Every structure is written in structure tokens, then in C-alpha cells.
Amino acid sequence: MPSRTERIVNPYTIRMGCSGGMDTRDLRAFCATIDYGGLSEAARRCGTTQPTISRQVQRLEREFGAELLRRDRRGAHPTEAGEKLLEFARRTLADYDALRHASPTPTRSLAGTVKIIASTTPGEYLVPRLAARFTTQHPQVNIEEAITDSAGVASRLRSRRWHVGFTGADPDTERLTAEPVGQDEIVLAVAPSHPLASRSALTTDALAGQRMILREHGSGTLRIFKQALADRGLALPLERSPVLTLGSTHAVLAAVEADRGIGVVSARALEHHQPRARALRIAGAPIMRSLYLLHEPARRLPPHVKAFIDAALESGRGRPSSHNPSH
């Protein structure tokens, strides 16, 4: 009987998009962790987050019932079981990539509905572009989208009423994988008539006493903005400022245009409201975030949904999709 580590050399356990076994993304995350010496650098090179890479490696360790990585001050190194997996993973991924690029373009059309749950920024400014491009290529596919806040995307996706989610914050949840599909900057927004509108950058002290127009508590935009300030040793002076809390980005920008205060919004959203509102930035480096596609790797999805996910991920990497819908 083969040992747990000997099972690694069986190529038929690779999921390649079907249910059961491993996932090629998990294998790529494991290889990157070894190649770049640790989770954080692997995440940076792969354009994702450290929690996502960690979850992918942990899934492999559960699959084989063995520790695959050993960590010390010099970085991450494969264990004996990890060495066997690494050899297999490199060979399998190379063969898989070669097969994908050599496959002929299929003629079978896709049909069905892709159900998307998204937070405000990606839902209003990223998903429509992805959906338009995909449905142009696959006219028999329909897109159904609902908007909620970032905190609600993961919980609704786990209900399995929705196929795929988009959010401006990695939910760091075990069952879901978050993969980056875009970048966004978070900025301050003011009306052209606002006293601070002539400035290009502000200190947080300059915001004291100014009315702040913010999204609700579950907003990823607000959470990431506050965390970015905290990472710099700063904070919004909310105890010294009146606050107007609104339930959508459109509402925040409408209040900004009416010169009711200073909004915290996505730069993608603000682009559609210029010149009625203009962007200001906190002094220092821009506050950037990734926009994520969320999906459940263990869930069996219909071909048209898998094709949409592949197309969105390929678009996020800056190249057109090569998905084969006959698979």
C-alpha cells in the first residue's frame, strides 16, 4: 500500500477545476513559497495576500496529512514530503500549462446565468466591464448581480445562492479563495467650492473639525482606509469632526457634490463624478488596495461560471482568457 507521500505522484488527484483532489492554484502557491523563500514574498510576487497563500498551503497539508514546509530565519524550506510534492508539482504544472496553450479553440458555446454578489466598488466599476466583455464573447450567458457591503459578500457567497463574489477586501475565510483581479486607490473627495479643494495632499490634522462623509461599518473602503492610516501611525480625527454616515458610494459622492463635507471613496468611483468632485490625498504614499474575486474551490460549478471566473482572473493578470469551455 502506498504511503501518504507516495500518493503525491498520482496525477489523477489534480482537480484542474473539477471536484475532489488538489487545485492547480494551490500547487502554484506552494511552489512560489519555496521559490521566494516565504509566504509574504510569494504573496507579493503572485499579486495576492499572505493569508490566501497560507490557506492554499494548508489545504495541501490537509490533503496529504503531512507538514510540507519548514520555516526558519532564512525562510521557508520543503520537508521530505514537501520535496516530493515540489517535484511533482513542477512537472504537473508545466505539463498542464503546455496542454492549455496547445489546445484548439473550442466551438461549443456556453449558456446559462452567472450569479454575482459584489461590494460597491467592484460591483459598480469592475464587474460591468468584465460582464460586458464576457457576454460579448458568449452571448448566451446572462449575468445577474446584486450589491452588498464587503462584509456581506463572503457570507452570502457561502450560502451558495451566488456563484462568485467580488470585494475590495480579502475576507480571510477558510472555505473561500480570494484572488486579485484589479487595483484601486482610496482617496478623499471634496466639492470644488470646498475650502480645502485647492490642496493636493492633506495631513490628518487638517481634517479635524471638518465634516466627514463615510460609508457604513461593513464597508471595505472605510476599513482599509482606516487600516492604512493606522499602519502609518495616523487616524481620522473623528472625535473632533462631525460625521455623516451613508449606505452607498453614490450617496457619499452626492453629499460631496453638495459640499456637505469630505468623503472617503474609491478613485474609480470618483472618476465618474469629476469635475463635480475632486480628489485629495493624505500626505505620503497613495492608499492602494486590491479588488478580489471570491470563489469556493471545493464547489462544483457549471462550465459557463468556470469560464467567467477564468476570464475575470486572466483579465486581472492583464491578458485575455484562454479558457476552454469544452472542459
mmCIF file of C-alpha atoms in Angstrom:
data_model
loop_
_atom_site.group_PDB
_atom_site.id
_atom_site.type_symbol
_atom_site.label_atom_id
_atom_site.label_comp_id
_atom_site.label_asym_id
_atom_site.label_seq_id
_atom_site.Cartn_x
_atom_site.Cartn_y
_atom_site.Cartn_z
ATOM 1 C CA MET A 1 0.000 0.000 0.000
ATOM 2 C CA PRO A 2 1.456 3.411 -0.948
ATOM 3 C CA SER A 3 2.311 5.835 1.825
ATOM 4 C CA ARG A 4 0.619 9.235 2.210
ATOM 5 C CA THR A 5 3.533 10.959 0.499
ATOM 6 C CA GLU A 6 3.637 8.412 -2.340
ATOM 7 C CA ARG A 7 0.088 9.436 -3.263
ATOM 8 C CA ILE A 8 1.592 12.700 -4.466
ATOM 9 C CA VAL A 9 2.828 11.120 -7.701
ATOM 10 C CA ASN A 10 -0.673 10.212 -8.885
ATOM 11 C CA PRO A 11 -1.615 12.901 -11.460
ATOM 12 C CA TYR A 12 -5.293 11.974 -11.389
ATOM 13 C CA THR A 13 -5.726 13.633 -7.987
ATOM 14 C CA ILE A 14 -5.242 17.086 -9.533
ATOM 15 C CA ARG A 15 -8.612 18.810 -9.664
ATOM 16 C CA MET A 16 -7.995 21.118 -12.658
ATOM 17 C CA GLY A 17 -11.389 22.712 -11.996
ATOM 18 C CA CYS A 18 -13.346 19.540 -11.103
ATOM 19 C CA SER A 19 -14.412 18.445 -7.639
ATOM 20 C CA GLY A 20 -12.054 16.450 -5.413
ATOM 21 C CA GLY A 21 -8.271 16.379 -5.156
ATOM 22 C CA MET A 22 -5.913 19.326 -5.363
ATOM 23 C CA ASP A 23 -6.181 22.606 -7.227
ATOM 24 C CA THR A 24 -3.506 23.944 -9.572
ATOM 25 C CA ARG A 25 -3.645 27.305 -7.774
ATOM 26 C CA ASP A 26 -2.696 25.584 -4.519
ATOM 27 C CA LEU A 27 0.248 23.921 -6.242
ATOM 28 C CA ARG A 28 1.395 27.241 -7.703
ATOM 29 C CA ALA A 29 1.163 28.878 -4.271
ATOM 30 C CA PHE A 30 3.260 26.087 -2.748
ATOM 31 C CA CYS A 31 5.931 26.332 -5.465
ATOM 32 C CA ALA A 32 6.059 30.134 -5.118
ATOM 33 C CA THR A 33 6.520 29.861 -1.342
ATOM 34 C CA ILE A 34 9.568 27.645 -1.891
ATOM 35 C CA ASP A 35 10.923 29.697 -4.805
ATOM 36 C CA TYR A 36 10.671 33.030 -2.984
ATOM 37 C CA GLY A 37 11.565 31.804 0.492
ATOM 38 C CA GLY A 38 8.366 32.555 2.369
ATOM 39 C CA LEU A 39 4.654 33.322 2.355
ATOM 40 C CA SER A 40 4.857 37.117 2.288
ATOM 41 C CA GLU A 41 7.221 37.304 -0.696
ATOM 42 C CA ALA A 42 5.264 34.596 -2.527
ATOM 43 C CA ALA A 43 2.088 36.625 -1.997
ATOM 44 C CA ARG A 44 3.767 39.794 -3.293
ATOM 45 C CA ARG A 45 5.124 38.049 -6.393
ATOM 46 C CA CYS A 46 1.799 36.316 -7.084
ATOM 47 C CA GLY A 47 -0.227 39.514 -6.616
ATOM 48 C CA THR A 48 -2.287 38.177 -3.730
ATOM 49 C CA THR A 49 -2.264 38.263 0.078
ATOM 50 C CA GLN A 50 -0.278 36.277 2.628
ATOM 51 C CA PRO A 51 -3.452 34.780 4.229
ATOM 52 C CA THR A 52 -4.517 33.463 0.806
ATOM 53 C CA ILE A 53 -1.130 31.800 0.172
ATOM 54 C CA SER A 54 -1.170 30.363 3.705
ATOM 55 C CA ARG A 55 -4.654 28.870 3.211
ATOM 56 C CA GLN A 56 -3.595 27.283 -0.086
ATOM 57 C CA VAL A 57 -0.548 25.624 1.500
ATOM 58 C CA GLN A 58 -2.645 24.465 4.466
ATOM 59 C CA ARG A 59 -5.135 22.821 2.092
ATOM 60 C CA LEU A 60 -2.294 20.791 0.575
ATOM 61 C CA GLU A 61 -1.030 19.792 4.020
ATOM 62 C CA ARG A 62 -4.510 18.565 4.958
ATOM 63 C CA GLU A 63 -4.767 16.691 1.663
ATOM 64 C CA PHE A 64 -1.576 14.735 2.356
ATOM 65 C CA GLY A 65 -1.733 14.623 6.129
ATOM 66 C CA ALA A 66 1.847 15.842 6.353
ATOM 67 C CA GLU A 67 3.757 19.039 7.040
ATOM 68 C CA LEU A 68 5.108 20.361 3.731
ATOM 69 C CA LEU A 69 7.067 23.441 4.853
ATOM 70 C CA ARG A 70 9.729 24.050 7.465
ATOM 71 C CA ARG A 71 10.329 27.672 8.469
ATOM 72 C CA ASP A 72 13.432 29.236 9.995
ATOM 73 C CA ARG A 73 15.160 32.618 9.977
ATOM 74 C CA ARG A 74 16.338 32.044 6.409
ATOM 75 C CA GLY A 75 12.840 31.451 5.077
ATOM 76 C CA ALA A 76 10.597 28.530 4.108
ATOM 77 C CA HIS A 77 12.031 25.166 3.053
ATOM 78 C CA PRO A 78 10.305 21.946 1.951
ATOM 79 C CA THR A 79 10.140 18.969 4.290
ATOM 80 C CA GLU A 80 10.765 15.472 2.920
ATOM 81 C CA ALA A 81 7.096 15.243 1.944
ATOM 82 C CA GLY A 82 7.319 18.776 0.558
ATOM 83 C CA GLU A 83 10.278 17.819 -1.665
ATOM 84 C CA LYS A 84 8.216 15.027 -3.227
ATOM 85 C CA LEU A 85 5.274 17.343 -3.798
ATOM 86 C CA LEU A 86 7.520 20.084 -5.201
ATOM 87 C CA GLU A 87 8.995 17.742 -7.824
ATOM 88 C CA PHE A 88 5.546 16.506 -8.807
ATOM 89 C CA ALA A 89 4.006 20.000 -8.791
ATOM 90 C CA ARG A 90 6.629 21.496 -11.105
ATOM 91 C CA ARG A 91 6.272 18.643 -13.589
ATOM 92 C CA THR A 92 2.474 18.635 -13.483
ATOM 93 C CA LEU A 93 2.076 22.411 -13.784
ATOM 94 C CA ALA A 94 4.484 22.510 -16.721
ATOM 95 C CA ASP A 95 2.542 19.748 -18.500
ATOM 96 C CA TYR A 96 -0.794 21.377 -17.676
ATOM 97 C CA ASP A 97 0.288 24.804 -18.950
ATOM 98 C CA ALA A 98 1.650 23.249 -22.141
ATOM 99 C CA LEU A 99 -1.633 21.407 -22.701
ATOM 100 C CA ARG A 100 -3.733 24.544 -22.132
ATOM 101 C CA HIS A 101 -1.751 26.568 -24.644
ATOM 102 C CA ALA A 102 -1.745 23.743 -27.207
ATOM 103 C CA SER A 103 -5.500 23.062 -27.016
ATOM 104 C CA PRO A 104 -7.505 24.136 -30.078
ATOM 105 C CA THR A 105 -10.153 26.824 -29.734
ATOM 106 C CA PRO A 106 -13.483 25.109 -28.958
ATOM 107 C CA THR A 107 -16.621 25.632 -30.978
ATOM 108 C CA ARG A 108 -19.184 24.645 -28.342
ATOM 109 C CA SER A 109 -20.977 27.707 -26.986
ATOM 110 C CA LEU A 110 -21.609 28.449 -23.323
ATOM 111 C CA ALA A 111 -25.065 29.198 -21.932
ATOM 112 C CA GLY A 112 -26.598 29.922 -18.538
ATOM 113 C CA THR A 113 -26.616 32.582 -15.816
ATOM 114 C CA VAL A 114 -23.644 33.691 -13.716
ATOM 115 C CA LYS A 115 -24.885 34.920 -10.329
ATOM 116 C CA ILE A 116 -22.546 37.520 -8.807
ATOM 117 C CA ILE A 117 -22.591 39.091 -5.348
ATOM 118 C CA ALA A 118 -20.311 42.124 -5.070
ATOM 119 C CA SER A 119 -19.420 45.013 -2.827
ATOM 120 C CA THR A 120 -19.991 48.530 -4.091
ATOM 121 C CA THR A 121 -16.730 49.483 -5.795
ATOM 122 C CA PRO A 122 -16.057 46.306 -7.790
ATOM 123 C CA GLY A 123 -19.777 45.759 -8.293
ATOM 124 C CA GLU A 124 -20.328 49.150 -9.901
ATOM 125 C CA TYR A 125 -16.987 49.852 -11.574
ATOM 126 C CA LEU A 126 -15.288 46.491 -12.306
ATOM 127 C CA VAL A 127 -17.944 43.813 -12.787
ATOM 128 C CA PRO A 128 -19.893 45.707 -15.505
ATOM 129 C CA ARG A 129 -16.752 45.898 -17.662
ATOM 130 C CA LEU A 130 -15.936 42.208 -17.118
ATOM 131 C CA ALA A 131 -19.546 41.208 -17.761
ATOM 132 C CA ALA A 132 -19.800 43.250 -20.970
ATOM 133 C CA ARG A 133 -16.624 41.720 -22.371
ATOM 134 C CA PHE A 134 -17.618 38.172 -21.410
ATOM 135 C CA THR A 135 -21.191 38.348 -22.717
ATOM 136 C CA THR A 136 -19.922 39.792 -25.999
ATOM 137 C CA GLN A 137 -17.834 36.640 -26.421
ATOM 138 C CA HIS A 138 -20.584 34.378 -25.041
ATOM 139 C CA PRO A 139 -23.962 35.950 -25.941
ATOM 140 C CA GLN A 140 -25.986 33.061 -24.484
ATOM 141 C CA VAL A 141 -24.627 33.737 -20.990
ATOM 142 C CA ASN A 142 -26.588 36.074 -18.700
ATOM 143 C CA ILE A 143 -25.139 37.974 -15.740
ATOM 144 C CA GLU A 144 -27.145 38.552 -12.557
ATOM 145 C CA GLU A 145 -25.515 40.827 -9.976
ATOM 146 C CA ALA A 146 -26.500 42.051 -6.511
ATOM 147 C CA ILE A 147 -24.670 44.676 -4.440
ATOM 148 C CA THR A 148 -23.961 44.468 -0.711
ATOM 149 C CA ASP A 149 -21.153 45.663 1.559
ATOM 150 C CA SER A 150 -17.777 43.899 1.735
ATOM 151 C CA ALA A 151 -18.645 42.157 4.995
ATOM 152 C CA GLY A 152 -21.743 40.602 3.423
ATOM 153 C CA VAL A 153 -20.133 39.235 0.254
ATOM 154 C CA ALA A 154 -18.438 36.220 1.862
ATOM 155 C CA SER A 155 -21.449 35.213 3.976
ATOM 156 C CA ARG A 156 -23.829 35.385 1.026
ATOM 157 C CA LEU A 157 -21.410 33.501 -1.213
ATOM 158 C CA ARG A 158 -21.200 30.700 1.358
ATOM 159 C CA SER A 159 -24.984 30.329 1.126
ATOM 160 C CA ARG A 160 -24.376 29.063 -2.440
ATOM 161 C CA ARG A 161 -27.164 31.152 -3.889
ATOM 162 C CA TRP A 162 -24.410 33.052 -5.696
ATOM 163 C CA HIS A 163 -21.645 31.600 -7.847
ATOM 164 C CA VAL A 164 -18.898 34.186 -7.434
ATOM 165 C CA GLY A 165 -18.165 37.286 -5.365
ATOM 166 C CA PHE A 166 -16.183 40.484 -5.831
ATOM 167 C CA THR A 167 -14.950 42.614 -2.951
ATOM 168 C CA GLY A 168 -12.457 45.315 -2.066
ATOM 169 C CA ALA A 169 -11.104 43.399 0.949
ATOM 170 C CA ASP A 170 -9.783 39.865 1.435
ATOM 171 C CA PRO A 171 -12.318 38.213 3.786
ATOM 172 C CA ASP A 172 -9.698 35.777 5.178
ATOM 173 C CA THR A 173 -12.149 32.892 5.403
ATOM 174 C CA GLU A 174 -11.272 29.208 5.156
ATOM 175 C CA ARG A 175 -13.819 27.987 2.592
ATOM 176 C CA LEU A 176 -13.280 30.774 0.073
ATOM 177 C CA THR A 177 -10.310 31.704 -2.076
ATOM 178 C CA ALA A 178 -9.683 35.406 -2.785
ATOM 179 C CA GLU A 179 -7.776 36.187 -5.981
ATOM 180 C CA PRO A 180 -6.808 39.721 -7.079
ATOM 181 C CA VAL A 181 -8.447 40.995 -10.267
ATOM 182 C CA GLY A 182 -7.687 44.718 -10.067
ATOM 183 C CA GLN A 183 -6.190 47.620 -8.158
ATOM 184 C CA ASP A 184 -7.906 50.626 -6.637
ATOM 185 C CA GLU A 185 -6.843 53.755 -4.775
ATOM 186 C CA ILE A 186 -8.803 55.184 -1.849
ATOM 187 C CA VAL A 187 -8.919 58.987 -1.808
ATOM 188 C CA LEU A 188 -10.617 61.917 -0.138
ATOM 189 C CA ALA A 189 -13.275 63.679 -2.208
ATOM 190 C CA VAL A 190 -14.383 67.313 -1.925
ATOM 191 C CA ALA A 191 -16.535 69.710 -3.911
ATOM 192 C CA PRO A 192 -14.616 72.297 -5.983
ATOM 193 C CA SER A 193 -16.016 75.003 -3.682
ATOM 194 C CA HIS A 194 -14.686 73.353 -0.511
ATOM 195 C CA PRO A 195 -12.035 75.425 1.365
ATOM 196 C CA LEU A 196 -9.511 72.569 1.078
ATOM 197 C CA ALA A 197 -10.123 71.856 -2.612
ATOM 198 C CA SER A 198 -7.037 73.762 -3.766
ATOM 199 C CA ARG A 199 -4.712 71.398 -1.908
ATOM 200 C CA SER A 200 -3.343 68.231 -3.475
ATOM 201 C CA ALA A 201 -2.488 66.491 -0.191
ATOM 202 C CA LEU A 202 -3.657 66.816 3.404
ATOM 203 C CA THR A 203 -2.453 65.793 6.832
ATOM 204 C CA THR A 204 -4.941 64.085 9.118
ATOM 205 C CA ASP A 205 -4.692 67.107 11.429
ATOM 206 C CA ALA A 206 -6.129 69.243 8.617
ATOM 207 C CA LEU A 207 -9.280 67.094 8.760
ATOM 208 C CA ALA A 208 -10.002 67.962 12.398
ATOM 209 C CA GLY A 209 -13.280 69.845 12.623
ATOM 210 C CA GLN A 210 -14.206 69.033 9.013
ATOM 211 C CA ARG A 211 -17.419 67.110 8.392
ATOM 212 C CA MET A 212 -16.505 63.602 7.229
ATOM 213 C CA ILE A 213 -18.822 61.684 4.884
ATOM 214 C CA LEU A 214 -18.248 57.967 5.364
ATOM 215 C CA ARG A 215 -19.645 54.606 4.321
ATOM 216 C CA GLU A 216 -21.333 52.272 6.794
ATOM 217 C CA HIS A 217 -19.443 49.986 9.192
ATOM 218 C CA GLY A 218 -19.245 46.967 6.843
ATOM 219 C CA SER A 219 -17.601 48.947 4.042
ATOM 220 C CA GLY A 220 -14.256 47.599 2.839
ATOM 221 C CA THR A 221 -13.307 51.062 1.562
ATOM 222 C CA LEU A 222 -13.591 52.586 5.029
ATOM 223 C CA ARG A 223 -11.918 49.649 6.792
ATOM 224 C CA ILE A 224 -8.886 49.627 4.500
ATOM 225 C CA PHE A 225 -8.565 53.431 4.633
ATOM 226 C CA LYS A 226 -8.525 53.386 8.444
ATOM 227 C CA GLN A 227 -6.065 50.477 8.500
ATOM 228 C CA ALA A 228 -3.728 52.239 6.058
ATOM 229 C CA LEU A 229 -3.722 55.309 8.305
ATOM 230 C CA ALA A 230 -3.106 53.132 11.373
ATOM 231 C CA ASP A 231 -0.140 51.490 9.625
ATOM 232 C CA ARG A 232 1.346 54.993 9.327
ATOM 233 C CA GLY A 233 0.605 55.816 12.947
ATOM 234 C CA LEU A 234 -2.305 58.070 11.947
ATOM 235 C CA ALA A 235 -6.066 58.104 12.466
ATOM 236 C CA LEU A 236 -9.089 60.035 11.269
ATOM 237 C CA PRO A 237 -9.869 62.697 13.907
ATOM 238 C CA LEU A 238 -13.476 61.522 14.143
ATOM 239 C CA GLU A 239 -13.821 62.554 17.784
ATOM 240 C CA ARG A 240 -13.206 66.150 16.659
ATOM 241 C CA SER A 241 -15.249 66.003 13.457
ATOM 242 C CA PRO A 242 -18.964 65.730 12.696
ATOM 243 C CA VAL A 243 -19.676 62.555 10.717
ATOM 244 C CA LEU A 244 -22.311 61.781 8.094
ATOM 245 C CA THR A 245 -22.615 58.004 7.531
ATOM 246 C CA LEU A 246 -24.267 56.859 4.291
ATOM 247 C CA GLY A 247 -25.077 53.488 2.768
ATOM 248 C CA SER A 248 -23.521 53.704 -0.695
ATOM 249 C CA THR A 249 -20.681 55.300 -2.633
ATOM 250 C CA HIS A 250 -23.198 57.166 -4.801
ATOM 251 C CA ALA A 251 -24.754 58.691 -1.685
ATOM 252 C CA VAL A 252 -21.336 59.741 -0.355
ATOM 253 C CA LEU A 253 -20.427 61.402 -3.649
ATOM 254 C CA ALA A 254 -23.824 63.099 -3.912
ATOM 255 C CA ALA A 255 -23.234 64.629 -0.474
ATOM 256 C CA VAL A 256 -19.708 65.653 -1.515
ATOM 257 C CA GLU A 257 -21.025 67.338 -4.667
ATOM 258 C CA ALA A 258 -23.490 69.253 -2.478
ATOM 259 C CA ASP A 259 -20.461 70.452 -0.442
ATOM 260 C CA ARG A 260 -21.626 68.715 2.723
ATOM 261 C CA GLY A 261 -18.113 67.624 3.707
ATOM 262 C CA ILE A 262 -15.139 65.417 2.846
ATOM 263 C CA GLY A 263 -15.822 61.913 1.555
ATOM 264 C CA VAL A 264 -13.681 58.771 1.657
ATOM 265 C CA VAL A 265 -14.211 56.966 -1.644
ATOM 266 C CA SER A 266 -12.722 54.787 -4.356
ATOM 267 C CA ALA A 267 -10.769 56.681 -7.005
ATOM 268 C CA ARG A 268 -12.572 54.531 -9.607
ATOM 269 C CA ALA A 269 -15.901 55.881 -8.375
ATOM 270 C CA LEU A 270 -14.680 59.461 -8.193
ATOM 271 C CA GLU A 271 -13.606 59.417 -11.850
ATOM 272 C CA HIS A 272 -17.274 59.283 -12.846
ATOM 273 C CA HIS A 273 -18.117 62.383 -10.783
ATOM 274 C CA GLN A 274 -15.421 64.794 -11.954
ATOM 275 C CA PRO A 275 -15.381 67.786 -12.245
ATOM 276 C CA ARG A 276 -18.257 67.963 -9.728
ATOM 277 C CA ALA A 277 -15.911 66.451 -7.128
ATOM 278 C CA ARG A 278 -12.154 66.320 -6.940
ATOM 279 C CA ALA A 279 -9.624 64.029 -5.278
ATOM 280 C CA LEU A 280 -7.341 64.872 -2.371
ATOM 281 C CA ARG A 281 -4.823 62.520 -0.829
ATOM 282 C CA ILE A 282 -3.350 62.003 2.606
ATOM 283 C CA ALA A 283 0.270 63.165 2.514
ATOM 284 C CA GLY A 284 2.618 60.258 1.844
ATOM 285 C CA ALA A 285 2.246 57.172 -0.320
ATOM 286 C CA PRO A 286 -1.099 56.545 -2.071
ATOM 287 C CA ILE A 287 -3.533 54.276 -0.218
ATOM 288 C CA MET A 288 -3.908 51.313 -2.564
ATOM 289 C CA ARG A 289 -5.907 48.109 -2.287
ATOM 290 C CA SER A 290 -6.582 45.046 -4.384
ATOM 291 C CA LEU A 291 -10.020 44.135 -5.686
ATOM 292 C CA TYR A 292 -10.716 40.423 -5.249
ATOM 293 C CA LEU A 293 -12.712 37.705 -6.922
ATOM 294 C CA LEU A 294 -14.051 35.236 -4.338
ATOM 295 C CA HIS A 295 -14.995 31.658 -5.104
ATOM 296 C CA GLU A 296 -15.269 28.329 -3.336
ATOM 297 C CA PRO A 297 -12.671 25.894 -4.753
ATOM 298 C CA ALA A 298 -14.457 22.803 -3.423
ATOM 299 C CA ARG A 299 -17.746 23.731 -5.100
ATOM 300 C CA ARG A 300 -18.650 22.166 -8.435
ATOM 301 C CA LEU A 301 -19.624 24.957 -10.823
ATOM 302 C CA PRO A 302 -21.232 24.796 -14.283
ATOM 303 C CA PRO A 303 -18.959 25.390 -17.313
ATOM 304 C CA HIS A 304 -20.218 28.907 -18.050
ATOM 305 C CA VAL A 305 -19.459 30.029 -14.468
ATOM 306 C CA LYS A 306 -15.978 28.493 -14.528
ATOM 307 C CA ALA A 307 -15.385 30.221 -17.860
ATOM 308 C CA PHE A 308 -16.397 33.583 -16.386
ATOM 309 C CA ILE A 309 -14.100 33.095 -13.376
ATOM 310 C CA ASP A 310 -11.198 32.177 -15.662
ATOM 311 C CA ALA A 311 -11.869 35.204 -17.881
ATOM 312 C CA ALA A 312 -12.004 37.556 -14.884
ATOM 313 C CA LEU A 313 -8.756 36.173 -13.453
ATOM 314 C CA GLU A 314 -7.000 36.394 -16.816
ATOM 315 C CA SER A 315 -8.231 39.981 -17.216
ATOM 316 C CA GLY A 316 -6.824 40.778 -13.788
ATOM 317 C CA ARG A 317 -3.451 39.483 -14.922
ATOM 318 C CA GLY A 318 -3.584 41.743 -17.966
ATOM 319 C CA ARG A 319 -4.151 39.180 -20.693
ATOM 320 C CA PRO A 320 -7.196 37.692 -22.453
ATOM 321 C CA SER A 321 -8.719 34.443 -21.235
ATOM 322 C CA SER A 322 -7.678 31.148 -22.796
ATOM 323 C CA HIS A 323 -10.449 29.153 -21.079
ATOM 324 C CA ASN A 324 -11.599 26.046 -22.918
ATOM 325 C CA PRO A 325 -15.335 25.624 -22.310
ATOM 326 C CA SER A 326 -15.347 22.060 -23.567
ATOM 327 C CA HIS A 327 -13.525 21.006 -20.371
#
